[in-house]
């Protein structure tokens, strides 16, 4: 019985120490900063847009317009999620259901807002197929 007790004490000590070290490493982790490099998703979009500039599909000023548009869209989405913080769980669920139901394809929205042409949007979708929102409403042709 003494052997089992020593084993239990050893396991308990190991668990406690691992817990303490994991908490310590969390405190040492650097908080994310907005001045750091962009998210991988943004880097992929930028690289894809640069490829389209090289192909002659987009001009550098088009890329700048797209990036500004995306920045505005991200800010609007951030504000929307800030509003959700003050909602109850049921209100959030309803809000998200409505948001998904009314969601519009981003590239189609840029075409409607005259940021890019339909042809440019189609080329962007070819390079960024994971950004095509199948569930989004698209204009009927």
XYZ file of C-alpha atoms in Angstrom:
141
model
C 0.000 0.000 0.000
C 2.936 2.321 0.663
C 4.066 1.864 -2.952
C 0.685 2.953 -4.324
C 0.630 5.982 -2.035
C 4.068 7.101 -3.285
C 2.941 6.651 -6.887
C -0.192 8.717 -6.253
C 1.856 11.475 -4.598
C 4.323 11.473 -7.507
C 1.528 11.681 -10.109
C -0.185 14.459 -8.177
C 3.057 16.429 -7.971
C 3.697 16.000 -11.706
C 0.176 17.163 -12.569
C 0.403 20.195 -10.290
C 3.803 21.199 -11.668
C 2.667 20.794 -15.278
C -0.378 22.940 -14.524
C 1.758 25.637 -12.906
C 4.217 25.671 -15.821
C 1.409 25.881 -18.375
C -0.085 28.891 -16.566
C 3.344 30.523 -16.453
C 3.856 30.065 -20.189
C 0.467 31.631 -20.908
C 1.463 34.726 -18.937
C 4.730 34.983 -20.844
C 3.012 34.794 -24.224
C 2.977 38.081 -26.094
C -0.402 39.670 -26.651
C -1.328 40.063 -30.316
C -0.805 43.506 -31.731
C -2.568 45.157 -34.633
C 0.795 46.415 -35.891
C 2.051 42.870 -36.465
C 2.061 41.125 -39.823
C -1.319 40.457 -41.473
C -3.322 37.274 -41.010
C -2.482 34.374 -43.366
C -5.854 34.852 -45.086
C -4.961 38.468 -45.916
C -1.549 37.390 -47.210
C -3.173 34.833 -49.556
C -5.557 37.455 -50.889
C -2.706 39.930 -51.430
C -0.567 37.347 -53.251
C -3.490 36.309 -55.442
C -4.281 39.909 -56.324
C -0.619 40.499 -57.177
C -0.749 37.505 -59.530
C -3.735 39.089 -61.273
C -1.766 42.338 -61.653
C 1.049 40.373 -63.291
C -1.486 38.750 -65.648
C -2.921 42.154 -66.507
C -6.378 41.378 -65.117
C -6.063 44.016 -62.395
C -4.180 47.295 -62.140
C -2.285 48.293 -58.991
C -4.925 50.935 -58.277
C -7.607 48.199 -58.492
C -5.736 46.220 -55.847
C -5.601 49.299 -53.646
C -9.367 49.823 -54.052
C -10.021 46.154 -53.223
C -7.802 46.276 -50.136
C -9.510 49.458 -48.910
C -12.918 47.885 -49.520
C -11.894 44.739 -47.623
C -10.602 46.852 -44.741
C -13.952 48.663 -44.523
C -15.828 45.348 -44.665
C -13.676 43.910 -41.859
C -14.328 47.006 -39.741
C -18.092 46.730 -40.301
C -17.994 43.050 -39.361
C -15.978 43.890 -36.239
C -18.622 46.470 -35.239
C -21.362 43.931 -35.863
C -19.688 41.421 -33.547
C -19.183 44.131 -30.930
C -22.962 44.653 -30.950
C -23.434 40.926 -30.399
C -21.567 41.101 -27.083
C -24.527 42.888 -25.510
C -27.082 40.354 -26.767
C -28.527 37.379 -24.976
C -27.763 33.889 -26.281
C -31.144 33.659 -28.026
C -30.741 37.106 -29.608
C -27.301 36.087 -30.899
C -28.643 32.905 -32.467
C -31.420 34.845 -34.191
C -28.972 37.520 -35.325
C -26.609 34.932 -36.824
C -29.484 33.106 -38.558
C -30.576 36.363 -40.181
C -26.990 37.296 -41.034
C -26.399 33.994 -42.814
C -29.720 34.192 -44.607
C -28.992 37.697 -45.939
C -25.277 37.142 -46.626
C -24.142 38.371 -50.043
C -21.079 37.241 -51.985
C -18.311 39.765 -51.273
C -16.955 39.812 -54.832
C -20.459 40.289 -56.234
C -20.967 43.152 -53.795
C -17.754 44.769 -55.088
C -19.079 44.461 -58.646
C -22.352 46.104 -57.596
C -20.406 48.893 -55.865
C -18.300 49.388 -59.029
C -15.011 48.501 -57.318
C -14.251 45.735 -59.829
C -15.833 44.359 -62.991
C -17.682 41.055 -63.251
C -14.791 39.607 -65.263
C -12.298 40.631 -62.578
C -14.512 39.077 -59.901
C -14.631 35.818 -61.865
C -10.827 35.780 -62.139
C -10.474 36.456 -58.411
C -12.863 33.576 -57.659
C -10.726 31.264 -59.792
C -7.644 32.104 -57.725
C -9.476 32.201 -54.399
C -12.084 29.431 -54.649
C -12.265 29.134 -50.851
C -13.590 32.710 -50.747
C -16.612 31.809 -52.850
C -19.549 31.776 -50.508
C -21.858 29.080 -51.870
C -24.528 29.960 -49.335
C -24.475 33.623 -50.314
C -27.087 35.259 -52.420
C -25.849 36.056 -55.892
C -27.453 38.203 -58.490
C -29.679 36.285 -60.854
C -28.320 36.426 -64.375
